[in-house]
mmCIF file of C-alpha atoms in Angstrom:
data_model
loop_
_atom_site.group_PDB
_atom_site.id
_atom_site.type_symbol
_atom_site.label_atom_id
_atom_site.label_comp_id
_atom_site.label_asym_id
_atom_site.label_seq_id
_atom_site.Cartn_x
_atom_site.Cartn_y
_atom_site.Cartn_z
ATOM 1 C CA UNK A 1 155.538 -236.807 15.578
ATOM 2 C CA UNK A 2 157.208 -234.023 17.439
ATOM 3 C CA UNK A 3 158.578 -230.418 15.663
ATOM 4 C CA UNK A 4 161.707 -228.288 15.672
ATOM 5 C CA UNK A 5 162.164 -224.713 15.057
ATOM 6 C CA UNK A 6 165.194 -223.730 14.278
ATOM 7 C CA UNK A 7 165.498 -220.141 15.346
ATOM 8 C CA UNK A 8 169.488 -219.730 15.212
ATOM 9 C CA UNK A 9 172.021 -217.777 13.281
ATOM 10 C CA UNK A 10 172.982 -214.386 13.596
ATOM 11 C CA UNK A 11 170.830 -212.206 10.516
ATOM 12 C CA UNK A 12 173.571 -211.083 8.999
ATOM 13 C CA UNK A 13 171.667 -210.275 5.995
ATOM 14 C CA UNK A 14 169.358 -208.399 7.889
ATOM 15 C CA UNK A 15 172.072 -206.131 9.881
ATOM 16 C CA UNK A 16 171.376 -203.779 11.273
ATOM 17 C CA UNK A 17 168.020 -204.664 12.647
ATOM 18 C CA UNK A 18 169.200 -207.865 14.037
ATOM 19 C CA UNK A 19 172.198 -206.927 15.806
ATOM 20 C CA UNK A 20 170.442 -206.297 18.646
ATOM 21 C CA UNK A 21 167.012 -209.319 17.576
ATOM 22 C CA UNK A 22 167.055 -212.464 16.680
ATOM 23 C CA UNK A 23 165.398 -212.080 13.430
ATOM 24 C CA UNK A 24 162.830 -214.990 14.341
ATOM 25 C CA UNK A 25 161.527 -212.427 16.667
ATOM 26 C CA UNK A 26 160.776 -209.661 14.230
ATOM 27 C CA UNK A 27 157.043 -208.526 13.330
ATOM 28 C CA UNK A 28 155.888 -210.081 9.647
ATOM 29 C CA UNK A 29 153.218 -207.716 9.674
ATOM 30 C CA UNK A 30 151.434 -208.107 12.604
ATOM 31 C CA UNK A 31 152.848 -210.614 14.268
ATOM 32 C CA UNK A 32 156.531 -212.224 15.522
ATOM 33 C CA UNK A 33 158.052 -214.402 12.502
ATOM 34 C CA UNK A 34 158.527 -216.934 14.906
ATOM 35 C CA UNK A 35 154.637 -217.721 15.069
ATOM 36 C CA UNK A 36 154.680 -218.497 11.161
ATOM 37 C CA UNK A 37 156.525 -221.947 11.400
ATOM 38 C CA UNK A 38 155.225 -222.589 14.834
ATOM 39 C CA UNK A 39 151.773 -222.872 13.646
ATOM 40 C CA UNK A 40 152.436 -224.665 10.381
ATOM 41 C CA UNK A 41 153.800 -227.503 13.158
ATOM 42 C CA UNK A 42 150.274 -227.209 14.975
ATOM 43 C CA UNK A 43 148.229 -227.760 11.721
ATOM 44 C CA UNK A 44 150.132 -230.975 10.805
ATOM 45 C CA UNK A 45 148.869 -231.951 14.729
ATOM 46 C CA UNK A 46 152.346 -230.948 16.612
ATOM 47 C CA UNK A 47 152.405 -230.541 20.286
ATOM 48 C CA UNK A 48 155.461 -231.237 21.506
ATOM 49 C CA UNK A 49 157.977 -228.676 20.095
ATOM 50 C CA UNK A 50 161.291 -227.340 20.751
ATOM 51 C CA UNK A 51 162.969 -224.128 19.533
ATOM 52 C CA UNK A 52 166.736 -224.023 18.897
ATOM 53 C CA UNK A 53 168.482 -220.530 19.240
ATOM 54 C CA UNK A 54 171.358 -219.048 20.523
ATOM 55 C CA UNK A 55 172.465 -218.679 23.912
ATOM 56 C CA UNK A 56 171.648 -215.342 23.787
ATOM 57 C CA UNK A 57 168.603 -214.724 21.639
ATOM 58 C CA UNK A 58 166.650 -218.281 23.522
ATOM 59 C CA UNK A 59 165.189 -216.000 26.708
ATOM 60 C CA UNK A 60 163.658 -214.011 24.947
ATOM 61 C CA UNK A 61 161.703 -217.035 23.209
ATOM 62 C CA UNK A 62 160.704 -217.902 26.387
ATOM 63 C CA UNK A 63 159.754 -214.742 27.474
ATOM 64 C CA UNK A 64 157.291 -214.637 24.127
ATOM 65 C CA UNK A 65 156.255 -218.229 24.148
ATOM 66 C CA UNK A 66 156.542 -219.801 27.525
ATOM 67 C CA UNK A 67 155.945 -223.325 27.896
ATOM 68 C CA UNK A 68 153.305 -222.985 25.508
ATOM 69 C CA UNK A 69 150.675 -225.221 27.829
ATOM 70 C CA UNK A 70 148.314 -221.637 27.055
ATOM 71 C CA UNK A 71 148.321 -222.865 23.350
ATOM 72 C CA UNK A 72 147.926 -226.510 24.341
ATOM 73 C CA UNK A 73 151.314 -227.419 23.473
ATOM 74 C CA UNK A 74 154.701 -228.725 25.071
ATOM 75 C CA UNK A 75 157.156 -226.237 24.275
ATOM 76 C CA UNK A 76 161.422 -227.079 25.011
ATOM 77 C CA UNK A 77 164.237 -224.704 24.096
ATOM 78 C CA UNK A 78 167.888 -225.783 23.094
ATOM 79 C CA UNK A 79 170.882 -223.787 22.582
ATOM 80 C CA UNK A 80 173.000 -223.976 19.054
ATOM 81 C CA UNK A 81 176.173 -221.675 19.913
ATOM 82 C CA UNK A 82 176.844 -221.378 16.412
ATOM 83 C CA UNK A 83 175.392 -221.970 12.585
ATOM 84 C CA UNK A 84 176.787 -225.394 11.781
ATOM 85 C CA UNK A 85 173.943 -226.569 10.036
ATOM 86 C CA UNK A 86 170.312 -227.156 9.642
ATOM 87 C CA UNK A 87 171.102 -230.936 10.026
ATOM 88 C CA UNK A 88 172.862 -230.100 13.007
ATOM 89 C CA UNK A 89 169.279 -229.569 15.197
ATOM 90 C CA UNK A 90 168.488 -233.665 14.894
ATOM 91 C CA UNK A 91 171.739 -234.131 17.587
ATOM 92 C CA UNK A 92 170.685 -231.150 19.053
ATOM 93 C CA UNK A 93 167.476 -232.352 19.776
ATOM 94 C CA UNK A 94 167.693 -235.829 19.849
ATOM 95 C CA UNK A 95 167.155 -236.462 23.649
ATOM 96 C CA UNK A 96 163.758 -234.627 22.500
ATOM 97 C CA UNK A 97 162.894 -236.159 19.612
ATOM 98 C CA UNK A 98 163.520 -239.394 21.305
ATOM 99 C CA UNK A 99 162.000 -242.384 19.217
ATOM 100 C CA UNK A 100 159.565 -240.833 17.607
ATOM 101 C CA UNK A 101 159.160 -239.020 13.714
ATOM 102 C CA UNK A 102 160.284 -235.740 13.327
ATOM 103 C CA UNK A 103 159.159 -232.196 11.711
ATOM 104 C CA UNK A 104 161.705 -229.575 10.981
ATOM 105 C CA UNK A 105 160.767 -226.081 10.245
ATOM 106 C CA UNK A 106 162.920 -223.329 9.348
ATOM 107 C CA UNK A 107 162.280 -219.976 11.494
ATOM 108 C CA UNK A 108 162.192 -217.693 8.594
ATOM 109 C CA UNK A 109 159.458 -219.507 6.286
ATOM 110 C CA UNK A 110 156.599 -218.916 5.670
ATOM 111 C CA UNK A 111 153.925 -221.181 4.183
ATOM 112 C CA UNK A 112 150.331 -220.507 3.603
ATOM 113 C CA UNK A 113 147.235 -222.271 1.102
ATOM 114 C CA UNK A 114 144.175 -224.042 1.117
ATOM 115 C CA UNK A 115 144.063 -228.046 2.209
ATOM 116 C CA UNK A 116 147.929 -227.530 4.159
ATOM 117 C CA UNK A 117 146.874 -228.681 7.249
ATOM 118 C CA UNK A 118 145.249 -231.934 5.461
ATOM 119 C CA UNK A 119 147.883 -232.614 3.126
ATOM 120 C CA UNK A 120 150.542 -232.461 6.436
ATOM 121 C CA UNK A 121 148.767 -234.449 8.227
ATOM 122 C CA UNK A 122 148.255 -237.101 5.768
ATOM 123 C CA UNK A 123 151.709 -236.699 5.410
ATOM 124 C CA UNK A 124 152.305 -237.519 8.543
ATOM 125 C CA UNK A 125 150.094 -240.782 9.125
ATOM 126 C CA UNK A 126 151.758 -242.525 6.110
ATOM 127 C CA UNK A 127 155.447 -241.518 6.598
ATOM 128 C CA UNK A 128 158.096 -244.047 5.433
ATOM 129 C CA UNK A 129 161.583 -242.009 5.381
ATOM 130 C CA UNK A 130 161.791 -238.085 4.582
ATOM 131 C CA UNK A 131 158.581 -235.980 3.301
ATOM 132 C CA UNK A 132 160.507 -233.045 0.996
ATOM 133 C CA UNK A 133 157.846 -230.339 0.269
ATOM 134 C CA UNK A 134 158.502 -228.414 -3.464
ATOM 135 C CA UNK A 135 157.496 -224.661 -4.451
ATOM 136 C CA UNK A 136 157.960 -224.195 -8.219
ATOM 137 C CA UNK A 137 160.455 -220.733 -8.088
ATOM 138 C CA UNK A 138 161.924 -218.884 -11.110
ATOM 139 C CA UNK A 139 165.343 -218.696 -9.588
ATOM 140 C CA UNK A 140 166.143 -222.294 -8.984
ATOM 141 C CA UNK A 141 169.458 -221.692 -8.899
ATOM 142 C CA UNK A 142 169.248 -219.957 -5.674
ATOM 143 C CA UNK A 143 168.441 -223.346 -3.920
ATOM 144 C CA UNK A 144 168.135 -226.898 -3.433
ATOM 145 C CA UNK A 145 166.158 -228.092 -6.324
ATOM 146 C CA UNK A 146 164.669 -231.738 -6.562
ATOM 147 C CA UNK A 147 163.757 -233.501 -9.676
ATOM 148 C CA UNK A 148 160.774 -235.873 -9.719
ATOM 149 C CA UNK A 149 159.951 -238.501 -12.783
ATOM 150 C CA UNK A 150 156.635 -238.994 -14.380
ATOM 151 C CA UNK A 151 154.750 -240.539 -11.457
ATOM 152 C CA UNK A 152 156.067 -237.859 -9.008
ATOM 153 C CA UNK A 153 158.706 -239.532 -7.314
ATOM 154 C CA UNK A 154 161.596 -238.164 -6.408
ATOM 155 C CA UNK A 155 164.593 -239.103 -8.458
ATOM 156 C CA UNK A 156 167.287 -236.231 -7.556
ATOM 157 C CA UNK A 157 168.430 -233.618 -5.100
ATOM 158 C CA UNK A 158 170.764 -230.839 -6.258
ATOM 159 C CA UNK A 159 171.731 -227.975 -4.524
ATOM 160 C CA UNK A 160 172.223 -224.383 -6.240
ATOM 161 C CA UNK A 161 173.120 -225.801 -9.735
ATOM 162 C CA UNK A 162 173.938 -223.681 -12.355
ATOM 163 C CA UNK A 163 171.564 -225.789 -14.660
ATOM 164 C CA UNK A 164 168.259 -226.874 -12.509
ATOM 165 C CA UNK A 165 166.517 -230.088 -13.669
ATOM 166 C CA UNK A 166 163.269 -228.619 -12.381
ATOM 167 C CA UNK A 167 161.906 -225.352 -11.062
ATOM 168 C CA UNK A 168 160.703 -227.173 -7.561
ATOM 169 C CA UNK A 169 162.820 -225.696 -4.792
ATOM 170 C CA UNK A 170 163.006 -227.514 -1.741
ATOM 171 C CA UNK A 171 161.372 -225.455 1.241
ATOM 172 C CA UNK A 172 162.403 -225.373 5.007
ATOM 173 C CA UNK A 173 159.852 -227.701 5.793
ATOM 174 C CA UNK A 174 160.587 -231.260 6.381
ATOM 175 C CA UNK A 175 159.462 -234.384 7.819
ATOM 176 C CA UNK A 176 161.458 -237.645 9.021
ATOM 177 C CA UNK A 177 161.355 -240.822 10.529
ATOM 178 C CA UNK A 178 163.400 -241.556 13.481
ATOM 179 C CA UNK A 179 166.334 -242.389 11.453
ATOM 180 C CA UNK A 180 167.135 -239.154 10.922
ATOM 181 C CA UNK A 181 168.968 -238.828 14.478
ATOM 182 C CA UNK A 182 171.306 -241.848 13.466
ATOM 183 C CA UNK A 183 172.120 -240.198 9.864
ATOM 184 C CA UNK A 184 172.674 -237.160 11.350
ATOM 185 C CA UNK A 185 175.074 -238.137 14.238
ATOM 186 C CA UNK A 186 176.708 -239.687 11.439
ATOM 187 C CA UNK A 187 177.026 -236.932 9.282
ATOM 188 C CA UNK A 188 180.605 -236.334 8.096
ATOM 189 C CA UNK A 189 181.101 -231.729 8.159
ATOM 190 C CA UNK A 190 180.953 -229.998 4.727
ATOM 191 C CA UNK A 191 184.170 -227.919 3.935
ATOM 192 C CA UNK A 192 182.438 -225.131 6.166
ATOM 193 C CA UNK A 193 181.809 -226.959 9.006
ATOM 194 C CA UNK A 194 178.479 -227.744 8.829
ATOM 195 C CA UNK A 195 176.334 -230.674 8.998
ATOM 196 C CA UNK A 196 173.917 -230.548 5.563
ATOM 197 C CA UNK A 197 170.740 -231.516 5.579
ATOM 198 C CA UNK A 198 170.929 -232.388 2.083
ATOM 199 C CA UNK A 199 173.251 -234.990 2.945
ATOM 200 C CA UNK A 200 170.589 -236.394 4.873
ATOM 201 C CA UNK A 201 167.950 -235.826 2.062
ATOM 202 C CA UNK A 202 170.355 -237.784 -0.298
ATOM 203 C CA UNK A 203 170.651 -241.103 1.943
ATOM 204 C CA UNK A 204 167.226 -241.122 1.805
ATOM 205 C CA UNK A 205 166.939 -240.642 -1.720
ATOM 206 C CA UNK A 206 169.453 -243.228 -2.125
ATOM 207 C CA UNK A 207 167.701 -245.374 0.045
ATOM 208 C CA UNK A 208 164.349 -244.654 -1.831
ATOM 209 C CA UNK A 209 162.781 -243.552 0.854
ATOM 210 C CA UNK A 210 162.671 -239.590 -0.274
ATOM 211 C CA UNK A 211 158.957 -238.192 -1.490
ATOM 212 C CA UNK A 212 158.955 -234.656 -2.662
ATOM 213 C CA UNK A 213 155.721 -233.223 -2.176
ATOM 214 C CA UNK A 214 154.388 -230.506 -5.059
ATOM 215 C CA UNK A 215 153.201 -227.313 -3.367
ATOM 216 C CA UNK A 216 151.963 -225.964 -6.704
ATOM 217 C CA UNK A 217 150.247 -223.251 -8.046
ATOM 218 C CA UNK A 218 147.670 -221.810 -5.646
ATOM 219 C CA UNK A 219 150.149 -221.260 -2.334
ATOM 220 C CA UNK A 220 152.643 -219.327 -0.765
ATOM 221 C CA UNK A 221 156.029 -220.171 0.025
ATOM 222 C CA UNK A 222 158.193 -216.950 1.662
ATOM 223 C CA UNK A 223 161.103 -216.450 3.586
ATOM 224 C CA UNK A 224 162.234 -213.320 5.022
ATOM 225 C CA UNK A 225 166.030 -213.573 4.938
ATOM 226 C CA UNK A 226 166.342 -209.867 3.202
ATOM 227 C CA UNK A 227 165.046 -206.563 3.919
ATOM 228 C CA UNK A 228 163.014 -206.814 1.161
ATOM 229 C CA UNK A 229 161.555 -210.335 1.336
ATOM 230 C CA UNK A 230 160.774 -209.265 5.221
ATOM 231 C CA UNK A 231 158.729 -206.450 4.212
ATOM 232 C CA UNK A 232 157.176 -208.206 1.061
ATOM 233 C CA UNK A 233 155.886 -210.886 3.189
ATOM 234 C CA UNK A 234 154.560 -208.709 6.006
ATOM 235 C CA UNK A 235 152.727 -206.800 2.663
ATOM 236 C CA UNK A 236 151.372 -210.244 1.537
ATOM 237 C CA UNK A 237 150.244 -210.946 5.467
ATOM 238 C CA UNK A 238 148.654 -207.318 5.731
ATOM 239 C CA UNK A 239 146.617 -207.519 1.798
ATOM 240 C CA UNK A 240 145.202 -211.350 2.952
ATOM 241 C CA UNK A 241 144.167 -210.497 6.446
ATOM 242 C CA UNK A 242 142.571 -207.165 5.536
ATOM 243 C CA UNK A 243 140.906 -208.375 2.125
ATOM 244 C CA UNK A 244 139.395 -211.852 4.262
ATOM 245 C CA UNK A 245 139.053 -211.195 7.425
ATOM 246 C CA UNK A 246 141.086 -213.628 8.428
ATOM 247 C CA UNK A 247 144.509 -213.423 10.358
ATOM 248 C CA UNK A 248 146.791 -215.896 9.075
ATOM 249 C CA UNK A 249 149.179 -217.760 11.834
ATOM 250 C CA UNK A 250 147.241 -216.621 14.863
ATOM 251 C CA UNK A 251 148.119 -219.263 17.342
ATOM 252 C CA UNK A 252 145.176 -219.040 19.528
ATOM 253 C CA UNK A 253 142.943 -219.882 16.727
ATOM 254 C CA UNK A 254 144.983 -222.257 15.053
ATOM 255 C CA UNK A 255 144.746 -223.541 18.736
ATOM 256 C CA UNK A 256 140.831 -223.739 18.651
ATOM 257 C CA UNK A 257 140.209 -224.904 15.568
ATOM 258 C CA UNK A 258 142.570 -228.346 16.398
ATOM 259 C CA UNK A 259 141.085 -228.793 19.493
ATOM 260 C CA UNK A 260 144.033 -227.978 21.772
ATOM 261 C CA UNK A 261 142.085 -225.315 23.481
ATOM 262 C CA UNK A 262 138.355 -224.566 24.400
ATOM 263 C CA UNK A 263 136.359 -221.646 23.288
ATOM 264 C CA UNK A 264 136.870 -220.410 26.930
ATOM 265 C CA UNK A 265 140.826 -220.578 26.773
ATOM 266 C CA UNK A 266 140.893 -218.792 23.525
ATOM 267 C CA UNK A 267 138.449 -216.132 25.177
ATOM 268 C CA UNK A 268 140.811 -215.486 27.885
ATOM 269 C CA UNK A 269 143.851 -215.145 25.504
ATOM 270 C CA UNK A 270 142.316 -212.707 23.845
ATOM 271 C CA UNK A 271 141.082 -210.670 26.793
ATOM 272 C CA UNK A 272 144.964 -210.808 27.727
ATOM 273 C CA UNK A 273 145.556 -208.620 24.618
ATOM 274 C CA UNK A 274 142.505 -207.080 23.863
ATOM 275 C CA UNK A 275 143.960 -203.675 23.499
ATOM 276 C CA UNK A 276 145.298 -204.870 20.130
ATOM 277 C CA UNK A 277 143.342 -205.558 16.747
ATOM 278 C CA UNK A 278 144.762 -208.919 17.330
ATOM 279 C CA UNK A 279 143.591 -209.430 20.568
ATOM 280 C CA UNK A 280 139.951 -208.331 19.519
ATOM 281 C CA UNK A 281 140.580 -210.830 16.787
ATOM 282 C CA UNK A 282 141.278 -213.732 18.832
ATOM 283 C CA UNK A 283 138.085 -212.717 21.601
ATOM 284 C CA UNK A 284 135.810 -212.479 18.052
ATOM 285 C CA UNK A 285 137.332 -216.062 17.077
ATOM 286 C CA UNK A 286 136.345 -217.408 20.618
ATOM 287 C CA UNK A 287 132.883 -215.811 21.177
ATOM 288 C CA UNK A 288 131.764 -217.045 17.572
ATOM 289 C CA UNK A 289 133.558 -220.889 18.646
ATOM 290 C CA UNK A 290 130.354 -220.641 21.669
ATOM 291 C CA UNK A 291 133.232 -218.743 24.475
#
């Protein structure tokens, strides 16, 4: 399976301080937002990646992330000139994504809780269609809400209704099989231009090939579209990292601890940065992985 990040659109919620940023590339506590969907990719075992941005906001990606070969990973940039759509980024990247399965991420998400990595990759090996994952939110009106019957399956897909059948909103996480570049080449614009990914969500509900998987009590599910859900989720980074020790998204170790680097790599990407808490993080990490 390979992974997109779609990194694109202009912030406008977050104006001023992304007239001048893209807002995947602002800090979420202590590090860029961008590194929050980037390793959720790397713990379902996602190496080849490509982040889609605009023209003018994509160098500075590169500057940050390079080709990513330092965090064992492939990583490919693509341009989308303008918002027309998450579904949009499957014929955007379909020369990438090739004939393989398919991971979408949304670049302002957030996602953190025990077992993730396991119940992604499981997710993975079994795939048959589109993997939906749920968070159970108050204001289900706000989003795309899907409706599962008594053995978990998913049975609808609405999006922003007035009256929700269920509290599970649909997160910007998302999984595919190669179909999904067919559907969405086919994909017919919304009223606003845009190509909707919950057009594509419905064929494969229709299709019965649509599996809407129950985050649940117990995890985190944030994005960072507002001022205040920026700085609420850089405060829910900063109380977890300082009350276990343990820095959540840190690339180098997420790295490690799936192999793609040695103990010596992850040593020297630290030393790169050591001047930093996180960079004395990541040499710690290494050291106590035998660097």
């Amino acid at each position: 399976m390979k992974g997109i990040v779609l990194a694109g659109g202009s912030g406008t919620r977050l104006h001023p301080i992304t007239q001048a940023v893209s807002k995947q590339l602002l800090p979420v506590y202590d590090k860029p937002m961008i590194y929050y969907p980037i390793s959720v990719l790397m713990l379902a075992g996602i190496r080849e990646i490509l982040v889609i941005s605009t023209p003018a906001d994509l160098p500075n990606f590169q500057r940050l992330l390079g080709s990513g070969d330092q965090f064992g990973l492939d990583i490919g940039y693509a341009e989308q000139p303008s918002p027309n759509g998450l579904a949009e980024a499957f014929v955007i990247g379909a020369d990438f994504i090739g004939n393989d399965d398919v991971a979408l991420v949304l670049g302002d998400n957030i996602f953190y809780g025990q077992g993730f990595s396991g119940r992604m990759q499981r997710e993975v090996s079994s795939l048959d269609g589109c993997v939906l994952f749920g968070y159970p939110v108050k204001d289900a009106q706000r989003y795309g809400v899907g409706e599962t019957d008594a053995e978990g399956r998913l049975v609808s897909i609405e999006e922003k209704p007035a009256k929700p059948k269920s509290n599970k909103a649909i997160t910007g996480l998302y999984f595919y099989d190669n179909d999904v570049v067919g559907l969405a080449r086919a994909l017919e614009p919304s009223p606003r231009g845009e190509l909707e990914i919950t057009d594509i969500n419905m064929t494969y509900l229709r299709q019965g090939r649509a599996k809407l998987v129950d985050l649940g009590r117990g995890f985190a599910w944030l994005d960072t579209g507002t001022h205040d859900s920026l700085l609420e989720a850089g405060q829910f980074v900063q109380v977890l990292e300082h009350r276990t020790g343990v820095r959540i998204a840190c690339l180098e170790e997420v790295a490690l601890r799936m192999g793609f680097i040695t103990p010596d790599e992850c040593l020297a990407l630290g030393q790169k940065i050591s001047k930093s808490g996180y960079g004395d993080y990541v040499v710690a990490v290494a050291k106590a992985a035998g660097a």
